[in-house]
CSV table of C-alpha atoms and ligand atoms in Angstrom, one decimal:
chain,number,residue,atom,x,y,z
Y,18,MET,CA,0.0,0.1,0.1
Y,19,ASN,CA,1.1,3.5,-1.0
Y,20,GLN,CA,2.5,4.9,2.3
Y,21,TYR,CA,1.2,8.5,1.7
Y,22,LYS,CA,-2.6,7.3,1.5
Y,23,GLN,CA,-2.7,7.5,5.4
Y,24,GLN,CA,-1.5,11.0,5.4
Y,25,PHE,CA,-4.2,12.6,3.4
Y,26,PHE,CA,-8.1,12.4,3.4
Y,27,ILE,CA,-8.9,10.9,0.1
Y,28,PRO,CA,-12.4,10.9,-1.3
Y,29,GLU,CA,-14.0,7.5,-1.8
Y,30,GLY,CA,-12.9,5.8,-5.3
Y,31,ILE,CA,-9.8,6.8,-7.4
Y,32,TYR,CA,-9.1,10.6,-6.9
Y,33,LEU,CA,-7.3,12.1,-10.0
Y,34,LEU,CA,-8.6,15.7,-9.6
Y,35,ASN,CA,-5.3,17.1,-8.4
Y,36,HIS,CA,-4.9,20.0,-11.1
Y,37,SER,CA,-8.3,21.2,-9.4
Y,38,VAL,CA,-8.2,20.5,-5.7
Y,39,GLY,CA,-5.4,18.5,-3.8
Y,40,CYS,CA,-6.4,16.2,-1.0
Y,41,LEU,CA,-6.5,17.6,2.5
Y,42,PRO,CA,-3.6,16.4,4.6
Y,43,GLN,CA,-4.5,14.8,8.0
Y,44,LYS,CA,-2.1,17.1,9.6
Y,45,THR,CA,-3.5,20.3,8.3
Y,46,ALA,CA,-7.2,19.1,9.5
Y,47,SER,CA,-5.9,18.4,13.1
Y,48,GLN,CA,-3.3,21.4,13.7
Y,49,LYS,CA,-5.4,24.2,12.0
Y,50,GLU,CA,-7.0,24.5,15.4
Y,51,HIS,CA,-3.9,26.6,16.6
Y,52,PHE,CA,-5.6,29.5,14.8
Y,53,PHE,CA,-8.8,29.0,16.6
Y,54,GLU,CA,-7.0,28.5,20.2
Y,55,LEU,CA,-5.4,31.9,19.8
Y,56,TRP,CA,-8.7,33.6,18.9
Y,57,LYS,CA,-10.4,31.9,21.8
Y,58,SER,CA,-8.0,32.7,24.4
Y,59,GLN,CA,-6.5,36.2,23.1
Y,60,GLY,CA,-9.1,37.8,21.1
Y,61,SER,CA,-7.6,41.0,19.4
Y,62,GLU,CA,-4.3,40.3,21.0
Y,63,ALA,CA,-4.0,37.2,18.7
Y,64,TRP,CA,-3.1,39.4,15.9
Y,65,GLU,CA,0.6,39.4,16.7
Y,66,GLU,CA,0.8,35.8,16.4
Y,67,TRP,CA,-1.6,35.4,13.5
Y,68,LEU,CA,0.6,37.9,11.5
Y,69,SER,CA,3.6,35.7,12.4
Y,70,LEU,CA,1.6,32.6,10.7
Y,71,ILE,CA,1.5,34.7,7.6
Y,72,ASP,CA,5.3,34.9,7.9
Y,73,GLY,CA,5.4,31.2,8.2
Y,74,PHE,CA,3.2,30.9,5.1
Y,75,CYS,CA,6.0,33.0,3.4
Y,76,GLN,CA,8.8,31.3,4.7
Y,77,SER,CA,7.5,27.8,3.6
Y,78,LEU,CA,6.9,29.3,0.1
Y,79,SER,CA,10.6,30.3,0.3
Y,80,THR,CA,11.5,26.7,1.0
Y,81,LEU,CA,9.4,25.3,-1.7
Y,82,LEU,CA,10.4,27.9,-4.5
Y,83,ASN,CA,13.8,29.1,-3.4
Y,84,GLY,CA,12.7,32.7,-2.8
Y,85,TYR,CA,13.2,35.0,0.1
Y,86,PRO,CA,10.2,35.6,2.5
Y,87,ASP,CA,9.8,39.2,2.0
Y,88,GLU,CA,9.5,38.7,-1.6
Y,89,PHE,CA,6.1,37.0,-1.1
Y,90,CYS,CA,2.7,38.8,-0.7
Y,91,PRO,CA,-0.4,37.0,0.6
Y,92,GLN,CA,-3.3,37.1,-2.1
Y,93,SER,CA,-6.8,35.4,-2.1
Y,94,ASN,CA,-6.2,34.0,-5.6
Y,95,VAL,CA,-4.2,34.3,-8.9
Y,96,SER,CA,-6.8,36.5,-10.5
Y,97,SER,CA,-6.8,39.2,-8.0
Y,98,ALA,CA,-2.9,39.0,-7.8
Y,99,VAL,CA,-2.8,39.6,-11.6
Y,100,CYS,CA,-5.2,42.3,-11.6
Y,101,LYS,CA,-3.1,44.1,-8.8
Y,102,ILE,CA,0.2,43.8,-10.9
Y,103,LEU,CA,-1.6,45.1,-14.1
Y,104,HIS,CA,-2.9,48.1,-12.3
Y,105,SER,CA,0.6,48.9,-10.9
Y,106,LEU,CA,2.3,49.1,-14.1
Y,107,PRO,CA,4.7,52.2,-14.5
Y,108,PRO,CA,3.7,54.4,-17.4
Y,109,GLN,CA,5.8,53.6,-20.4
Y,110,LYS,CA,5.0,55.7,-23.6
Y,111,ASN,CA,6.1,53.4,-26.3
Y,112,ARG,CA,5.2,50.1,-24.8
Y,113,PHE,CA,1.6,49.8,-25.1
Y,114,LYS,CA,1.2,45.9,-25.6
Y,115,LEU,CA,0.3,43.5,-23.1
Y,116,LEU,CA,1.0,39.9,-24.0
Y,117,LEU,CA,-0.6,36.6,-22.8
Y,118,SER,CA,-1.6,33.6,-24.6
Y,119,GLU,CA,-4.8,31.8,-25.7
Y,120,MET,CA,-4.1,29.0,-23.6
Y,121,ASP,CA,-3.7,30.8,-20.2
Y,122,PHE,CA,-6.5,30.3,-17.6
Y,123,PRO,CA,-9.6,32.6,-18.8
Y,124,SER,CA,-9.5,34.7,-15.8
Y,125,ILE,CA,-6.1,35.8,-16.8
Y,126,GLY,CA,-7.8,37.0,-20.4
Y,127,PHE,CA,-10.5,38.8,-18.4
Y,128,ALA,CA,-8.2,40.8,-16.3
Y,129,PHE,CA,-6.0,41.9,-19.4
Y,130,SER,CA,-9.0,42.6,-21.5
Y,131,LEU,CA,-9.9,45.5,-19.0
Y,132,MET,CA,-6.7,47.1,-19.5
Y,133,GLN,CA,-7.9,48.3,-22.8
Y,134,ARG,CA,-9.9,50.9,-21.0
Y,135,LEU,CA,-6.5,52.4,-20.1
Y,136,GLY,CA,-5.3,52.4,-23.8
Y,137,TYR,CA,-3.3,49.2,-23.6
Y,138,GLN,CA,-3.5,46.8,-26.7
Y,139,ILE,CA,-3.8,43.2,-25.8
Y,140,GLU,CA,-2.1,40.4,-27.8
Y,141,PHE,CA,-2.7,36.8,-27.6
Y,142,LEU,CA,-0.2,34.0,-28.5
Y,143,PRO,CA,-2.4,31.9,-30.7
Y,144,ALA,CA,-3.4,28.4,-29.1
Y,145,ASN,CA,-1.3,26.5,-31.8
Y,146,ASN,CA,-2.3,23.0,-30.2
Y,147,GLY,CA,-1.2,24.2,-26.9
Y,148,ILE,CA,2.6,24.0,-27.7
Y,149,PHE,CA,4.7,27.2,-27.7
Y,150,SER,CA,8.2,27.2,-28.8
Y,151,LEU,CA,10.9,29.7,-27.7
Y,152,GLU,CA,10.9,30.8,-31.3
Y,153,THR,CA,7.2,31.5,-31.2
Y,154,TRP,CA,7.4,33.6,-28.1
Y,155,LYS,CA,10.3,35.5,-29.6
Y,156,GLN,CA,8.0,36.7,-32.5
Y,157,TYR,CA,5.6,38.2,-30.1
Y,158,LEU,CA,7.8,39.7,-27.5
Y,159,THR,CA,8.3,42.8,-29.7
Y,160,LYS,CA,10.0,46.2,-28.5
Y,161,ASP,CA,6.2,47.7,-28.0
Y,162,THR,CA,5.5,45.2,-25.4
Y,163,GLN,CA,5.4,46.2,-21.8
Y,164,LEU,CA,4.5,42.9,-20.0
Y,165,ALA,CA,4.3,39.2,-20.9
Y,166,PHE,CA,2.2,36.7,-19.0
Y,167,ILE,CA,3.8,33.1,-19.2
Y,168,THR,CA,1.8,30.3,-17.7
Y,169,HIS,CA,4.2,27.6,-16.5
Y,170,ALA,CA,2.1,24.3,-16.9
Y,171,VAL,CA,-1.0,25.1,-19.2
Y,172,TYR,CA,-4.3,23.9,-17.6
Y,173,GLY,CA,-5.6,22.5,-20.8
Y,174,ASN,CA,-3.0,20.3,-21.9
Y,175,SER,CA,-0.2,20.4,-19.4
Y,176,PHE,CA,2.4,21.8,-21.6
Y,177,LEU,CA,5.4,23.3,-19.6
Y,178,ASN,CA,6.3,26.5,-21.2
Y,179,PRO,CA,10.3,27.1,-21.3
Y,180,VAL,CA,10.0,29.6,-18.8
Y,181,THR,CA,13.8,30.2,-18.1
Y,182,GLU,CA,14.4,30.9,-21.9
Y,183,ILE,CA,11.2,33.3,-22.2
Y,184,ILE,CA,12.3,35.3,-19.4
Y,185,GLN,CA,15.8,35.9,-20.5
Y,186,TYR,CA,14.7,36.9,-24.0
Y,187,ALA,CA,11.9,39.3,-22.6
Y,188,GLN,CA,14.5,40.8,-20.1
Y,189,GLU,CA,16.8,41.5,-23.2
Y,190,GLN,CA,13.9,43.5,-24.7
Y,191,GLY,CA,13.0,45.3,-21.5
Y,192,ILE,CA,9.8,43.5,-20.9
Y,193,ILE,CA,8.3,42.9,-17.6
Y,194,THR,CA,7.4,39.2,-16.7
Y,195,VAL,CA,4.9,37.5,-15.1
Y,196,VAL,CA,4.8,33.7,-14.5
Y,197,ASP,CA,1.7,31.8,-13.3
Y,198,ILE,CA,2.5,28.6,-11.4
Y,199,ALA,CA,-1.0,27.8,-10.2
Y,200,GLN,CA,-0.9,24.4,-12.2
Y,201,SER,CA,2.8,23.5,-11.3
Y,202,ALA,CA,3.6,24.5,-7.7
Y,203,GLY,CA,3.9,21.1,-5.7
Y,204,VAL,CA,4.4,18.9,-8.8
Y,205,VAL,CA,7.0,20.6,-10.7
Y,206,PRO,CA,10.5,21.9,-9.2
Y,207,ILE,CA,10.7,25.5,-9.5
Y,208,ASN,CA,13.5,27.7,-8.5
Y,209,LEU,CA,12.5,31.4,-8.5
Y,210,ARG,CA,16.2,32.7,-8.4
Y,211,ALA,CA,17.0,31.0,-11.5
Y,212,TRP,CA,14.0,32.3,-13.4
Y,213,ASN,CA,14.6,35.9,-12.2
Y,214,ALA,CA,11.2,37.0,-13.3
Y,215,ASP,CA,9.5,40.3,-12.2
Y,216,PHE,CA,6.4,38.5,-10.5
Y,217,VAL,CA,5.4,35.0,-10.0
Y,218,VAL,CA,1.6,34.2,-9.1
Y,219,GLY,CA,0.2,31.2,-7.7
Y,220,SER,CA,-2.3,29.4,-5.6
Y,221,SER,CA,-2.3,26.6,-2.9
Y,222,ILE,CA,-5.4,24.8,-3.7
Y,223,LYS,CA,-4.0,22.3,-6.3
Y,224,TRP,CA,-0.9,20.4,-6.0
Y,225,LEU,CA,0.0,21.9,-2.8
Y,226,CYS,CA,-3.1,20.5,-1.2
Y,227,GLY,CA,-3.5,23.7,0.9
Y,228,GLY,CA,-7.2,24.6,0.1
Y,229,PRO,CA,-8.8,27.9,-1.3
Y,230,GLY,CA,-8.1,31.3,-0.4
Y,231,ALA,CA,-4.1,31.1,0.1
Y,232,GLY,CA,-2.8,32.6,-3.2
Y,233,PHE,CA,0.4,34.4,-3.4
Y,234,LEU,CA,2.5,37.0,-5.4
Y,235,TRP,CA,6.1,37.0,-5.5
Y,236,ALA,CA,7.9,40.3,-6.6
Y,237,ASN,CA,11.7,40.5,-7.5
Y,238,SER,CA,13.2,42.5,-4.9
Y,239,GLU,CA,15.4,44.2,-7.6
Y,240,THR,CA,12.4,45.3,-9.4
Y,241,ALA,CA,9.5,45.5,-6.9
Y,242,LEU,CA,9.7,48.9,-6.2
Y,243,ASN,CA,9.1,50.1,-9.7
Y,244,PHE,CA,5.4,49.2,-9.3
Y,245,ALA,CA,2.7,51.2,-7.7
Y,246,PRO,CA,-0.5,49.1,-7.2
Y,247,ILE,CA,-3.8,51.1,-7.0
Y,248,ASP,CA,-5.7,48.2,-5.0
Y,249,VAL,CA,-4.1,49.1,-1.3
Y,250,GLY,CA,-4.9,49.2,2.3
Y,251,TRP,CA,-3.1,49.7,5.5
Y,252,PHE,CA,-1.0,46.7,5.2
Y,253,SER,CA,0.3,47.9,2.0
Y,254,HIS,CA,1.7,51.1,4.1
Y,255,GLU,CA,5.3,51.3,5.2
Y,256,ASN,CA,4.1,51.7,8.8
Y,257,PRO,CA,0.5,50.3,9.1
Y,258,PHE,CA,0.2,51.6,12.6
Y,259,GLU,CA,0.8,55.3,11.6
Y,260,PHE,CA,-2.8,56.2,11.1
Y,261,ASP,CA,-2.1,59.2,9.2
Y,262,ILE,CA,-5.0,59.6,6.5
Y,263,TYR,CA,-3.1,62.1,4.5
Y,264,ASN,CA,0.1,60.1,4.2
Y,265,PHE,CA,0.2,56.7,2.3
Y,266,ARG,CA,3.8,55.4,1.7
Y,267,TYR,CA,4.0,52.1,0.0
Y,268,THR,CA,6.1,49.5,2.0
Y,269,ASN,CA,9.3,48.7,0.3
Y,270,ASN,CA,8.7,45.2,-0.5
Y,271,ALA,CA,6.2,42.7,-2.0
Y,272,ARG,CA,3.7,43.4,0.7
Y,273,ARG,CA,2.9,46.8,-1.0
Y,274,PHE,CA,0.7,44.5,-3.0
Y,275,TRP,CA,-1.1,43.5,0.2
Y,276,GLY,CA,-4.2,45.7,1.2
Y,277,GLY,CA,-6.6,45.8,4.2
Y,278,THR,CA,-7.2,43.5,7.2
Y,279,PRO,CA,-5.8,40.1,5.7
Y,280,SER,CA,-7.5,36.7,6.3
Y,281,ILE,CA,-5.0,34.2,8.1
Y,282,LEU,CA,-6.9,30.9,8.3
Y,283,PRO,CA,-6.5,30.0,4.6
Y,284,PHE,CA,-2.8,30.5,4.8
Y,285,VAL,CA,-2.6,28.5,8.2
Y,286,CYS,CA,-3.9,25.7,6.4
Y,287,ALA,CA,-1.8,26.2,3.2
Y,288,GLN,CA,1.3,26.4,5.1
Y,289,LEU,CA,0.9,23.0,7.1
Y,290,SER,CA,-0.1,21.3,3.8
Y,291,MET,CA,3.1,23.1,2.1
Y,292,ASP,CA,5.2,21.9,4.8
Y,293,LEU,CA,4.1,18.3,4.2
Y,294,ILE,CA,4.6,18.6,0.6
Y,295,ASN,CA,8.3,20.2,1.3
Y,296,SER,CA,8.9,17.1,3.7
Y,297,ILE,CA,8.1,14.7,0.9
Y,298,GLY,CA,10.1,16.6,-1.7
Y,299,VAL,CA,8.7,18.1,-5.0
Y,300,ASP,CA,11.4,16.1,-6.7
Y,301,LYS,CA,9.9,13.0,-5.4
Y,302,ILE,CA,6.3,14.0,-6.3
Y,303,ARG,CA,7.5,14.8,-9.7
Y,304,PHE,CA,9.2,11.4,-10.3
Y,305,HIS,CA,6.3,9.4,-8.8
Y,306,ASN,CA,3.9,11.6,-11.1
Y,307,GLN,CA,5.9,11.0,-14.1
Y,308,ARG,CA,6.1,7.3,-13.6
Y,309,LEU,CA,2.2,7.1,-13.2
Y,310,THR,CA,1.6,9.4,-16.1
Y,311,GLU,CA,4.1,7.7,-18.5
Y,312,VAL,CA,2.2,4.4,-17.7
Y,313,LEU,CA,-1.0,6.2,-18.6
Y,314,ILE,CA,0.3,7.5,-21.8
Y,315,GLN,CA,1.9,4.5,-23.0
Y,316,GLU,CA,-1.3,2.4,-22.4
Y,317,SER,CA,-3.4,5.1,-24.0
Y,318,GLN,CA,-1.2,5.2,-27.1
Y,319,ALA,CA,-1.6,1.4,-27.4
Y,320,LYS,CA,-5.3,1.9,-27.4
Y,321,LYS,CA,-4.8,4.6,-30.1
Y,322,LEU,CA,-6.4,7.3,-28.1
Y,323,ASN,CA,-5.9,11.0,-28.8
Y,324,ILE,CA,-3.4,12.2,-26.0
Y,325,ILE,CA,-3.1,16.0,-26.3
Y,326,THR,CA,-0.6,16.3,-23.4
Y,327,PRO,CA,3.0,16.6,-24.7
Y,328,LEU,CA,4.5,13.1,-24.8
Y,329,GLU,CA,8.0,14.2,-23.8
Y,330,PRO,CA,8.2,14.0,-20.0
Y,331,TRP,CA,10.2,17.3,-19.5
Y,332,GLN,CA,7.5,19.2,-21.5
Y,333,ARG,CA,4.6,18.3,-19.3
Y,334,GLY,CA,3.2,19.1,-16.0
Y,335,GLY,CA,1.4,16.8,-13.8
Y,336,THR,CA,-1.7,16.1,-15.8
Y,337,VAL,CA,-2.4,13.9,-18.7
Y,338,VAL,CA,-5.3,15.1,-21.0
Y,339,ILE,CA,-7.0,12.8,-23.3
Y,340,ASN,CA,-9.5,14.0,-26.0
Y,341,PHE,CA,-12.0,11.1,-26.6
Y,342,ASN,CA,-14.3,11.1,-29.5
Y,343,ASN,CA,-17.2,11.6,-27.0
Y,344,ASN,CA,-15.8,13.0,-24.0
Y,345,GLN,CA,-19.1,13.2,-22.1
Y,346,LYS,CA,-19.7,9.5,-22.7
Y,347,VAL,CA,-16.4,8.5,-21.3
Y,348,TYR,CA,-16.6,10.9,-18.5
Y,349,GLU,CA,-19.9,9.5,-17.3
Y,350,ARG,CA,-18.3,6.0,-17.5
Y,351,PHE,CA,-15.7,7.0,-15.0
Y,352,GLN,CA,-18.1,8.7,-12.8
Y,353,GLN,CA,-20.1,5.5,-12.3
Y,354,GLU,CA,-16.8,3.8,-11.3
Y,355,LYS,CA,-16.1,6.6,-8.7
Y,356,ILE,CA,-13.1,7.7,-10.7
Y,357,SER,CA,-12.7,11.5,-10.2
Y,358,ILE,CA,-11.6,13.3,-13.1
Y,359,ASP,CA,-13.0,16.4,-15.0
Y,360,VAL,CA,-13.6,17.5,-18.6
Y,361,ARG,CA,-12.5,20.8,-20.1
Y,362,PRO,CA,-14.4,21.8,-23.2
Y,363,GLY,CA,-12.0,22.0,-26.1
Y,364,PHE,CA,-9.3,19.8,-24.5
Y,365,GLY,CA,-10.7,16.6,-23.0
Y,366,LEU,CA,-10.4,14.5,-19.8
Y,367,ARG,CA,-7.7,15.5,-17.3
Y,368,PHE,CA,-6.0,12.8,-15.0
Y,369,SER,CA,-3.8,14.1,-12.5
Y,370,PRO,CA,-1.9,11.4,-10.2
Y,371,HIS,CA,-0.6,12.8,-6.8
Y,372,ILE,CA,2.0,11.3,-4.5
Y,373,TYR,CA,-0.9,9.2,-2.8
Y,374,ASN,CA,-2.0,7.6,-6.1
Y,375,ASP,CA,-0.5,4.3,-7.3
Y,376,GLU,CA,-0.1,2.0,-10.4
Y,377,GLU,CA,-2.9,-0.3,-9.3
Y,378,GLU,CA,-5.2,2.8,-9.5
Y,379,ILE,CA,-3.8,3.9,-13.0
Y,380,GLU,CA,-4.2,0.3,-14.2
Y,381,LYS,CA,-8.1,0.5,-13.3
Y,382,VAL,CA,-8.3,3.8,-15.1
Y,383,ILE,CA,-6.7,2.2,-18.2
Y,384,ALA,CA,-9.0,-0.8,-18.0
Y,385,LEU,CA,-12.0,1.5,-18.5
Y,386,MET,CA,-10.6,3.0,-21.6
Y,387,GLN,CA,-11.6,1.4,-24.9
Y,388,PRO,CA,-9.9,1.5,-28.2
Y,389,GLY,CA,-11.6,3.9,-30.3
Y,390,ASP,CA,-13.1,5.7,-27.5
R,166,PLP,C1,-3.1,27.9,-14.6
R,166,PLP,C2,-4.0,28.3,-14.0
R,166,PLP,N1,-3.9,29.9,-13.5
R,166,PLP,C3,-5.0,30.4,-12.6
R,166,PLP,C4,-6.1,29.6,-12.4
R,166,PLP,C5,-7.1,30.1,-11.3
R,166,PLP,O1,-6.6,30.9,-10.4
R,166,PLP,P1,-7.4,31.7,-9.3
R,166,PLP,O2,-8.9,31.0,-9.5
R,166,PLP,O3,-6.9,31.4,-8.0
R,166,PLP,O4,-7.7,33.1,-9.8
R,166,PLP,C6,-6.1,28.3,-12.7
R,166,PLP,C7,-7.2,27.5,-12.1
R,166,PLP,O5,-7.4,26.3,-12.7
R,166,PLP,C8,-5.0,27.8,-13.6
R,166,PLP,O6,-5.2,26.3,-13.8
């Protein structure tokens, strides 16, 4: 039996929806009580320790992603972090283009489209079957571009963009870079120092098993002070306890992107889960995931199914996506057998094994797929 199964609450059946919501670790469920204990016993006096719990969340992110704690700012989700970044851009006369891709998560497109109100032009990298070479990126990273949004692992097909190379080229052109790691954090090793982007945004709900509400924004300490968010509050202030309504001064790190009174509990849960993920090790999770996804891919190929995830292991995140002739019919077959997966229009069925899944489960999944499906 897979030793990690006992460390998580896993819904009945076979759970392969880790690209959507990672399972709750037992430790997270039992230890989150600390938050309530502080509230119970200290009331308003709990703030000091509650805020130190946020520092703990940022510390765990630093361990996970190789950053520094004060480069992280808690956010409720990726969409809100992206909106804050877009509205913090320094005015640049000859750079009116914002670049993203048709394969980014739709939220990102929504946030970008509203920037047209401010005179920006939005440009999408065409979907191109969800595969983007560095050469394609280079064609679009033109001198009139102010910012490029790069999704690390694409939600629809799990393609891994060549982030390091894109950032390097973008920087040579003077373009600001934002990387979305919502779909890769926890299953693909990430080294923020090596990337050296301007911003990285993500959330804890998927492979990090940290639940909803614990998003984050990482801002490069070399460039963070060039950005002036408009969505602010007293926790974005250099000294939140100054209480001078006429004198707002941004704090001098990523936390200028914070806002008003922050939520705490989601970050407590996320940190407990992230510490478990860190103790298991993302390298190990990646290795295990690739072993299972490789079996799934090879057996699906043998059945002549239409796999839309890149076949090269280094080019894919944690998910295998298969586009069946009748996705809904196959989806219902899996539902009946209590195999949890989902279907994304235009892409197909998504299968995402985590550290607590095993080969036996993958064999059951494969047995349900029929040649010609
Ligand atoms: C790559 C990617 N980015 C962003 C999101 C959504 O982010 P949020 O709901 O935190 O705004 C998702 C959700 O599935 C995603 O897959």
